[in-house]
Amino acid sequence: MSSPEIASLSWGQMKVKGCTTTYKDCKVWPGGSRTWDWRETGTNHSPGVQPADLEEVVKKGVKTVVIGRGMSEALQVPPSTVDYLKKNGIDVLVLQTEKAVKEYNALAAQGVKVGGVFHSTC
């Protein structure tokens, strides 16, 4: 199963190819995507992305995870989150969201088992 292309990104809106939903923040993995609802894990801009935010994506067997920190990079990614991914043998890229989407799409196009979490505003 391949990772779906992120078809479009603008402030507060993301579309994933093959999906009719417009996301504000989203999770993607080989074969699927869904809304990334920060309320599920109590995520805030600080301390930021928690391992709990990534568990679902990790369980999909990804080799790389791309984290989009927002258009102005307001979303933090603590070292403990990066360590969690590395301990699971997963490469991690933490980037501004527009750059993260480009990198994610490039990896997906190469057939890499890539997943990601993307914040589309601040």
Short mmCIF file of N, CA, C and O in Angstrom, two decimals:
data_model
loop_
_atom_site.label_atom_id
_atom_site.label_comp_id
_atom_site.label_asym_id
_atom_site.label_seq_id
_atom_site.Cartn_x
_atom_site.Cartn_y
_atom_site.Cartn_z
N MET A 1 0.85 -1.19 0.00
CA MET A 1 0.00 0.00 0.00
C MET A 1 0.89 1.25 0.00
O MET A 1 1.84 1.33 0.75
N SER A 2 0.55 2.20 -0.84
CA SER A 2 1.38 3.40 -0.93
C SER A 2 0.79 4.53 -0.07
O SER A 2 -0.37 4.54 0.28
N SER A 3 1.67 5.47 0.26
CA SER A 3 1.26 6.64 1.03
C SER A 3 0.56 7.62 0.09
O SER A 3 1.07 7.89 -1.00
N PRO A 4 -0.61 8.14 0.49
CA PRO A 4 -1.35 9.04 -0.39
C PRO A 4 -0.67 10.40 -0.54
O PRO A 4 -0.08 10.91 0.40
N GLU A 5 -0.77 10.94 -1.74
CA GLU A 5 -0.22 12.28 -2.01
C GLU A 5 -1.06 13.33 -1.30
O GLU A 5 -2.29 13.23 -1.25
N ILE A 6 -0.40 14.34 -0.76
CA ILE A 6 -1.12 15.50 -0.25
C ILE A 6 -1.33 16.41 -1.45
O ILE A 6 -0.38 16.92 -2.03
N ALA A 7 -2.60 16.54 -1.85
CA ALA A 7 -2.94 17.21 -3.11
C ALA A 7 -2.85 18.72 -3.02
O ALA A 7 -2.51 19.39 -3.99
N SER A 8 -3.17 19.28 -1.84
CA SER A 8 -3.13 20.74 -1.71
C SER A 8 -2.96 21.13 -0.25
O SER A 8 -3.36 20.41 0.66
N LEU A 9 -2.36 22.31 -0.07
CA LEU A 9 -2.15 22.88 1.25
C LEU A 9 -2.30 24.38 1.15
O LEU A 9 -1.70 25.02 0.29
N SER A 10 -3.14 24.93 2.02
CA SER A 10 -3.21 26.38 2.20
C SER A 10 -3.52 26.60 3.67
O SER A 10 -3.78 25.66 4.41
N TRP A 11 -3.48 27.85 4.10
CA TRP A 11 -3.70 28.16 5.52
C TRP A 11 -5.01 27.54 5.99
O TRP A 11 -6.09 27.87 5.48
N GLY A 12 -4.91 26.61 6.94
CA GLY A 12 -6.10 26.00 7.54
C GLY A 12 -6.78 24.93 6.71
O GLY A 12 -7.83 24.44 7.11
N GLN A 13 -6.20 24.55 5.57
CA GLN A 13 -6.85 23.56 4.70
C GLN A 13 -5.83 22.65 4.03
O GLN A 13 -4.86 23.14 3.43
N MET A 14 -6.10 21.36 4.14
CA MET A 14 -5.27 20.37 3.45
C MET A 14 -6.20 19.36 2.78
O MET A 14 -7.23 18.99 3.34
N LYS A 15 -5.80 18.92 1.59
CA LYS A 15 -6.54 17.87 0.90
C LYS A 15 -5.58 16.73 0.57
O LYS A 15 -4.45 16.98 0.14
N VAL A 16 -6.06 15.51 0.78
CA VAL A 16 -5.29 14.32 0.47
C VAL A 16 -5.94 13.66 -0.73
O VAL A 16 -7.16 13.50 -0.78
N LYS A 17 -5.10 13.30 -1.70
CA LYS A 17 -5.59 12.67 -2.93
C LYS A 17 -6.40 11.42 -2.60
O LYS A 17 -5.98 10.61 -1.78
N GLY A 18 -7.57 11.31 -3.22
CA GLY A 18 -8.44 10.16 -3.01
C GLY A 18 -9.34 10.27 -1.80
O GLY A 18 -10.06 9.34 -1.47
N CYS A 19 -9.32 11.41 -1.13
CA CYS A 19 -10.15 11.62 0.06
C CYS A 19 -10.98 12.88 -0.14
O CYS A 19 -10.47 13.90 -0.60
N THR A 20 -12.26 12.81 0.21
CA THR A 20 -13.15 13.96 0.01
C THR A 20 -13.09 14.97 1.15
O THR A 20 -13.56 16.09 1.01
N THR A 21 -12.53 14.58 2.29
CA THR A 21 -12.47 15.45 3.46
C THR A 21 -11.42 16.54 3.27
O THR A 21 -10.35 16.29 2.73
N THR A 22 -11.76 17.76 3.72
CA THR A 22 -10.76 18.83 3.82
C THR A 22 -10.33 18.89 5.27
O THR A 22 -11.16 19.01 6.17
N TYR A 23 -9.04 18.76 5.49
CA TYR A 23 -8.50 18.74 6.85
C TYR A 23 -7.93 20.10 7.24
O TYR A 23 -7.43 20.82 6.39
N LYS A 24 -7.96 20.39 8.55
CA LYS A 24 -7.20 21.52 9.09
C LYS A 24 -5.82 20.98 9.47
O LYS A 24 -4.81 21.49 9.02
N ASP A 25 -5.81 19.96 10.27
CA ASP A 25 -4.58 19.24 10.62
C ASP A 25 -4.85 17.78 10.26
O ASP A 25 -5.97 17.30 10.46
N CYS A 26 -3.85 17.08 9.76
CA CYS A 26 -4.11 15.70 9.37
C CYS A 26 -2.96 14.77 9.65
O CYS A 26 -1.81 15.19 9.81
N LYS A 27 -3.33 13.48 9.74
CA LYS A 27 -2.39 12.38 9.83
C LYS A 27 -2.51 11.60 8.53
O LYS A 27 -3.63 11.40 8.04
N VAL A 28 -1.39 11.15 8.00
CA VAL A 28 -1.40 10.33 6.79
C VAL A 28 -0.46 9.14 6.99
O VAL A 28 0.51 9.23 7.75
N TRP A 29 -0.76 8.05 6.30
CA TRP A 29 0.05 6.83 6.38
C TRP A 29 -0.23 6.02 5.12
O TRP A 29 -1.17 6.34 4.39
N PRO A 30 0.58 4.99 4.88
CA PRO A 30 0.32 4.17 3.69
C PRO A 30 -1.12 3.64 3.71
O PRO A 30 -1.52 2.96 4.65
N GLY A 31 -1.89 4.05 2.70
CA GLY A 31 -3.26 3.58 2.57
C GLY A 31 -4.33 4.42 3.23
O GLY A 31 -5.51 4.09 3.16
N GLY A 32 -3.96 5.54 3.88
CA GLY A 32 -5.03 6.30 4.51
C GLY A 32 -4.64 7.64 5.09
O GLY A 32 -3.48 8.04 5.09
N SER A 33 -5.67 8.31 5.62
CA SER A 33 -5.50 9.60 6.28
C SER A 33 -6.71 9.87 7.15
O SER A 33 -7.76 9.24 6.97
N ARG A 34 -6.54 10.78 8.09
CA ARG A 34 -7.68 11.23 8.90
C ARG A 34 -7.33 12.56 9.55
O ARG A 34 -6.18 12.98 9.56
N THR A 35 -8.35 13.18 10.12
CA THR A 35 -8.16 14.42 10.87
C THR A 35 -7.24 14.15 12.06
O THR A 35 -7.37 13.14 12.74
N TRP A 36 -6.32 15.08 12.29
CA TRP A 36 -5.49 15.04 13.49
C TRP A 36 -6.17 15.96 14.50
O TRP A 36 -6.07 17.17 14.40
N ASP A 37 -6.90 15.35 15.45
CA ASP A 37 -7.64 16.09 16.46
C ASP A 37 -6.78 16.18 17.72
O ASP A 37 -6.62 15.20 18.44
N TRP A 38 -6.24 17.36 17.96
CA TRP A 38 -5.34 17.56 19.10
C TRP A 38 -6.01 17.25 20.43
O TRP A 38 -5.34 16.91 21.40
N ARG A 39 -7.34 17.35 20.49
CA ARG A 39 -8.05 17.10 21.75
C ARG A 39 -7.92 15.65 22.20
O ARG A 39 -8.01 15.36 23.38
N GLU A 40 -7.68 14.74 21.25
CA GLU A 40 -7.55 13.32 21.60
C GLU A 40 -6.39 13.06 22.55
O GLU A 40 -6.45 12.15 23.37
N THR A 41 -5.33 13.84 22.44
CA THR A 41 -4.13 13.62 23.25
C THR A 41 -3.76 14.83 24.11
O THR A 41 -2.73 14.82 24.78
N GLY A 42 -4.58 15.87 24.06
CA GLY A 42 -4.29 17.08 24.83
C GLY A 42 -3.12 17.87 24.28
O GLY A 42 -2.43 18.58 25.01
N THR A 43 -2.88 17.77 22.98
CA THR A 43 -1.76 18.45 22.34
C THR A 43 -2.03 19.96 22.26
O THR A 43 -3.14 20.39 22.02
N ASN A 44 -0.98 20.73 22.48
CA ASN A 44 -0.98 22.18 22.31
C ASN A 44 0.30 22.57 21.59
O ASN A 44 1.20 21.74 21.43
N HIS A 45 0.40 23.83 21.16
CA HIS A 45 1.60 24.29 20.46
C HIS A 45 2.86 24.01 21.29
O HIS A 45 3.91 23.72 20.75
N SER A 46 2.73 24.15 22.60
CA SER A 46 3.82 23.83 23.51
C SER A 46 3.26 22.97 24.64
O SER A 46 2.21 23.33 25.19
N PRO A 47 3.83 21.82 24.96
CA PRO A 47 5.11 21.31 24.50
C PRO A 47 5.09 20.72 23.08
O PRO A 47 6.14 20.43 22.53
N GLY A 48 3.91 20.60 22.48
CA GLY A 48 3.87 20.20 21.08
C GLY A 48 3.50 18.75 20.84
O GLY A 48 2.76 18.15 21.60
N VAL A 49 4.03 18.21 19.75
CA VAL A 49 3.69 16.87 19.28
C VAL A 49 4.17 15.82 20.28
O VAL A 49 5.35 15.79 20.63
N GLN A 50 3.24 14.99 20.74
CA GLN A 50 3.54 13.95 21.71
C GLN A 50 3.65 12.59 21.02
O GLN A 50 3.06 12.39 19.96
N PRO A 51 4.38 11.64 21.63
CA PRO A 51 4.40 10.29 21.06
C PRO A 51 2.99 9.74 20.82
O PRO A 51 2.75 9.07 19.81
N ALA A 52 2.04 10.08 21.69
CA ALA A 52 0.66 9.61 21.53
C ALA A 52 0.04 10.10 20.22
O ALA A 52 -0.82 9.42 19.64
N ASP A 53 0.49 11.25 19.72
CA ASP A 53 -0.02 11.78 18.45
C ASP A 53 0.46 10.93 17.27
O ASP A 53 -0.13 10.95 16.20
N LEU A 54 1.56 10.22 17.47
CA LEU A 54 2.21 9.48 16.38
C LEU A 54 1.99 7.97 16.43
O LEU A 54 2.27 7.28 15.46
N GLU A 55 1.48 7.46 17.55
CA GLU A 55 1.31 6.00 17.71
C GLU A 55 0.54 5.37 16.56
O GLU A 55 0.94 4.34 16.03
N GLU A 56 -0.56 5.98 16.19
CA GLU A 56 -1.41 5.44 15.12
C GLU A 56 -0.63 5.33 13.81
O GLU A 56 -0.72 4.33 13.10
N VAL A 57 0.15 6.35 13.49
CA VAL A 57 0.93 6.36 12.25
C VAL A 57 2.05 5.32 12.33
O VAL A 57 2.29 4.58 11.38
N VAL A 58 2.71 5.23 13.48
CA VAL A 58 3.79 4.26 13.67
C VAL A 58 3.27 2.83 13.49
O VAL A 58 3.93 2.00 12.85
N LYS A 59 2.08 2.56 14.00
CA LYS A 59 1.49 1.21 13.91
C LYS A 59 1.19 0.79 12.46
O LYS A 59 0.96 -0.38 12.20
N LYS A 60 1.20 1.75 11.54
CA LYS A 60 0.93 1.43 10.13
C LYS A 60 2.18 0.92 9.41
O LYS A 60 2.15 0.69 8.21
N GLY A 61 3.29 0.77 10.14
CA GLY A 61 4.50 0.21 9.55
C GLY A 61 5.33 1.17 8.72
O GLY A 61 6.03 0.75 7.81
N VAL A 62 5.28 2.46 9.06
CA VAL A 62 6.03 3.45 8.30
C VAL A 62 7.53 3.34 8.60
O VAL A 62 7.93 2.90 9.68
N LYS A 63 8.34 3.75 7.64
CA LYS A 63 9.80 3.79 7.80
C LYS A 63 10.27 5.21 8.10
O LYS A 63 11.34 5.42 8.65
N THR A 64 9.46 6.19 7.67
CA THR A 64 9.78 7.61 7.87
C THR A 64 8.53 8.34 8.31
O THR A 64 7.44 8.05 7.80
N VAL A 65 8.68 9.28 9.22
CA VAL A 65 7.58 10.16 9.64
C VAL A 65 8.01 11.60 9.39
O VAL A 65 9.12 12.00 9.77
N VAL A 66 7.13 12.36 8.74
CA VAL A 66 7.36 13.78 8.50
C VAL A 66 6.40 14.55 9.40
O VAL A 66 5.20 14.29 9.40
N ILE A 67 6.94 15.48 10.17
CA ILE A 67 6.13 16.31 11.06
C ILE A 67 6.14 17.74 10.53
O ILE A 67 7.20 18.35 10.40
N GLY A 68 4.94 18.26 10.23
CA GLY A 68 4.78 19.64 9.79
C GLY A 68 4.43 20.51 10.98
O GLY A 68 3.36 20.34 11.56
N ARG A 69 5.32 21.46 11.32
CA ARG A 69 5.18 22.27 12.52
C ARG A 69 4.27 23.48 12.37
O ARG A 69 4.12 24.26 13.31
N GLY A 70 3.64 23.65 11.21
CA GLY A 70 2.79 24.82 10.99
C GLY A 70 3.46 25.79 10.04
O GLY A 70 4.66 25.69 9.76
N MET A 71 2.67 26.71 9.52
CA MET A 71 3.17 27.68 8.54
C MET A 71 4.23 28.61 9.14
O MET A 71 5.17 29.01 8.47
N SER A 72 4.08 28.94 10.43
CA SER A 72 5.06 29.79 11.12
C SER A 72 5.86 28.99 12.14
O SER A 72 6.53 29.58 13.00
N GLU A 73 5.76 27.68 12.07
CA GLU A 73 6.49 26.76 12.96
C GLU A 73 6.20 26.99 14.44
O GLU A 73 7.08 26.89 15.29
N ALA A 74 4.93 27.27 14.75
CA ALA A 74 4.53 27.49 16.14
C ALA A 74 4.42 26.18 16.93
O ALA A 74 4.55 26.19 18.15
N LEU A 75 4.19 25.08 16.23
CA LEU A 75 4.02 23.78 16.89
C LEU A 75 5.39 23.21 17.25
O LEU A 75 6.24 23.01 16.38
N GLN A 76 5.59 22.96 18.52
CA GLN A 76 6.86 22.43 19.00
C GLN A 76 6.94 20.91 18.81
O GLN A 76 5.91 20.23 18.73
N VAL A 77 8.15 20.40 18.76
CA VAL A 77 8.39 18.95 18.72
C VAL A 77 9.49 18.66 19.74
O VAL A 77 10.66 18.91 19.46
N PRO A 78 9.11 18.16 20.92
CA PRO A 78 10.12 17.93 21.95
C PRO A 78 11.06 16.77 21.60
O PRO A 78 10.68 15.87 20.86
N PRO A 79 12.29 16.80 22.13
CA PRO A 79 13.25 15.72 21.87
C PRO A 79 12.69 14.33 22.20
O PRO A 79 13.02 13.36 21.53
N SER A 80 11.84 14.23 23.23
CA SER A 80 11.28 12.93 23.62
C SER A 80 10.44 12.32 22.49
O SER A 80 10.41 11.10 22.32
N THR A 81 9.81 13.16 21.69
CA THR A 81 9.00 12.67 20.56
C THR A 81 9.90 12.14 19.46
O THR A 81 9.65 11.06 18.89
N VAL A 82 10.98 12.86 19.16
CA VAL A 82 11.94 12.41 18.16
C VAL A 82 12.59 11.10 18.62
O VAL A 82 12.72 10.15 17.85
N ASP A 83 12.94 11.02 19.92
CA ASP A 83 13.53 9.80 20.48
C ASP A 83 12.58 8.62 20.36
O ASP A 83 13.01 7.51 20.04
N TYR A 84 11.29 8.85 20.62
CA TYR A 84 10.28 7.79 20.49
C TYR A 84 10.31 7.19 19.09
O TYR A 84 10.30 5.97 18.92
N LEU A 85 10.35 8.03 18.07
CA LEU A 85 10.37 7.54 16.69
C LEU A 85 11.66 6.79 16.39
O LEU A 85 11.64 5.69 15.83
N LYS A 86 12.79 7.36 16.80
CA LYS A 86 14.09 6.73 16.53
C LYS A 86 14.20 5.37 17.22
O LYS A 86 14.75 4.43 16.65
N LYS A 87 13.66 5.27 18.44
CA LYS A 87 13.69 3.99 19.17
C LYS A 87 12.86 2.93 18.45
O LYS A 87 13.08 1.74 18.64
N ASN A 88 11.89 3.38 17.66
CA ASN A 88 11.07 2.46 16.87
C ASN A 88 11.66 2.22 15.48
O ASN A 88 11.00 1.64 14.61
N GLY A 89 12.90 2.71 15.26
CA GLY A 89 13.58 2.49 13.98
C GLY A 89 13.03 3.32 12.84
O GLY A 89 13.15 2.95 11.67
N ILE A 90 12.42 4.46 13.18
CA ILE A 90 11.78 5.31 12.18
C ILE A 90 12.58 6.59 11.99
O ILE A 90 12.95 7.26 12.96
N ASP A 91 12.86 6.92 10.73
CA ASP A 91 13.50 8.19 10.40
C ASP A 91 12.47 9.30 10.61
O ASP A 91 11.28 9.10 10.33
N VAL A 92 12.92 10.46 11.06
CA VAL A 92 11.99 11.56 11.32
C VAL A 92 12.51 12.85 10.70
O VAL A 92 13.69 13.14 10.77
N LEU A 93 11.61 13.59 10.07
CA LEU A 93 11.90 14.91 9.52
C LEU A 93 10.93 15.88 10.17
O LEU A 93 9.71 15.66 10.15
N VAL A 94 11.45 16.95 10.74
CA VAL A 94 10.64 17.98 11.39
C VAL A 94 10.87 19.27 10.61
O VAL A 94 11.98 19.80 10.58
N LEU A 95 9.81 19.75 9.95
CA LEU A 95 9.94 20.88 9.03
C LEU A 95 8.74 21.82 9.13
O LEU A 95 7.67 21.44 9.61
N GLN A 96 8.94 23.03 8.61
CA GLN A 96 7.83 23.96 8.40
C GLN A 96 6.84 23.23 7.47
O GLN A 96 7.25 22.45 6.61
N THR A 97 5.54 23.42 7.65
CA THR A 97 4.55 22.56 6.99
C THR A 97 4.64 22.56 5.46
O THR A 97 4.52 21.50 4.86
N GLU A 98 4.84 23.71 4.82
CA GLU A 98 4.93 23.69 3.35
C GLU A 98 6.11 22.83 2.90
O GLU A 98 5.99 22.04 1.96
N LYS A 99 7.24 22.95 3.58
CA LYS A 99 8.42 22.14 3.25
C LYS A 99 8.16 20.68 3.59
O LYS A 99 8.59 19.78 2.86
N ALA A 100 7.47 20.44 4.71
CA ALA A 100 7.16 19.08 5.14
C ALA A 100 6.29 18.37 4.11
O ALA A 100 6.53 17.20 3.79
N VAL A 101 5.29 19.06 3.58
CA VAL A 101 4.40 18.47 2.58
C VAL A 101 5.19 18.12 1.31
O VAL A 101 5.02 17.03 0.75
N LYS A 102 6.07 19.02 0.88
CA LYS A 102 6.89 18.75 -0.32
C LYS A 102 7.76 17.52 -0.10
O LYS A 102 7.87 16.66 -0.97
N GLU A 103 8.39 17.45 1.06
CA GLU A 103 9.27 16.32 1.38
C GLU A 103 8.46 15.02 1.48
O GLU A 103 8.86 13.99 0.95
N TYR A 104 7.32 15.09 2.17
CA TYR A 104 6.45 13.92 2.29
C TYR A 104 6.03 13.42 0.91
O TYR A 104 6.13 12.22 0.60
N ASN A 105 5.54 14.32 0.05
CA ASN A 105 5.09 13.93 -1.29
C ASN A 105 6.24 13.33 -2.11
O ASN A 105 6.03 12.37 -2.85
N ALA A 106 7.45 13.89 -1.98
CA ALA A 106 8.60 13.35 -2.71
C ALA A 106 8.91 11.93 -2.25
O ALA A 106 9.15 11.03 -3.07
N LEU A 107 8.88 11.70 -0.94
CA LEU A 107 9.14 10.36 -0.41
C LEU A 107 8.04 9.38 -0.84
O LEU A 107 8.33 8.25 -1.24
N ALA A 108 6.78 9.82 -0.77
CA ALA A 108 5.66 8.96 -1.18
C ALA A 108 5.80 8.59 -2.66
O ALA A 108 5.57 7.43 -3.04
N ALA A 109 6.19 9.55 -3.49
CA ALA A 109 6.35 9.30 -4.94
C ALA A 109 7.46 8.30 -5.21
O ALA A 109 7.43 7.58 -6.21
N GLN A 110 8.45 8.23 -4.31
CA GLN A 110 9.55 7.27 -4.45
C GLN A 110 9.17 5.89 -3.91
O GLN A 110 9.99 4.98 -3.95
N GLY A 111 7.96 5.77 -3.37
CA GLY A 111 7.52 4.49 -2.84
C GLY A 111 7.94 4.21 -1.41
O GLY A 111 7.79 3.10 -0.91
N VAL A 112 8.47 5.22 -0.71
CA VAL A 112 8.85 5.07 0.69
C VAL A 112 7.58 4.89 1.53
O VAL A 112 6.56 5.54 1.27
N LYS A 113 7.64 4.02 2.54
CA LYS A 113 6.51 3.87 3.47
C LYS A 113 6.58 5.03 4.45
O LYS A 113 7.20 4.94 5.50
N VAL A 114 5.98 6.14 4.05
CA VAL A 114 6.08 7.38 4.80
C VAL A 114 4.72 7.73 5.40
O VAL A 114 3.68 7.50 4.79
N GLY A 115 4.76 8.28 6.60
CA GLY A 115 3.58 8.79 7.26
C GLY A 115 3.88 10.21 7.73
O GLY A 115 5.02 10.66 7.64
N GLY A 116 2.84 10.87 8.21
CA GLY A 116 3.09 12.21 8.70
C GLY A 116 1.95 12.77 9.52
O GLY A 116 0.84 12.25 9.47
N VAL A 117 2.29 13.82 10.24
CA VAL A 117 1.29 14.63 10.93
C VAL A 117 1.59 16.08 10.54
O VAL A 117 2.75 16.51 10.55
N PHE A 118 0.54 16.79 10.15
CA PHE A 118 0.72 18.13 9.59
C PHE A 118 -0.24 19.12 10.22
O PHE A 118 -1.44 18.87 10.29
N HIS A 119 0.31 20.26 10.66
CA HIS A 119 -0.45 21.38 11.23
C HIS A 119 -0.51 22.46 10.16
O HIS A 119 0.55 22.90 9.67
N SER A 120 -1.71 22.87 9.75
CA SER A 120 -1.83 23.74 8.58
C SER A 120 -2.03 25.23 8.89
O SER A 120 -2.22 26.02 7.99
N THR A 121 -2.02 25.59 10.18
CA THR A 121 -2.08 27.02 10.48
C THR A 121 -0.78 27.42 11.17
O THR A 121 0.27 26.86 10.86
N CYS A 122 -0.84 28.35 12.10
CA CYS A 122 0.34 28.92 12.74
C CYS A 122 1.45 27.91 12.91
O CYS A 122 2.59 28.15 13.02
#
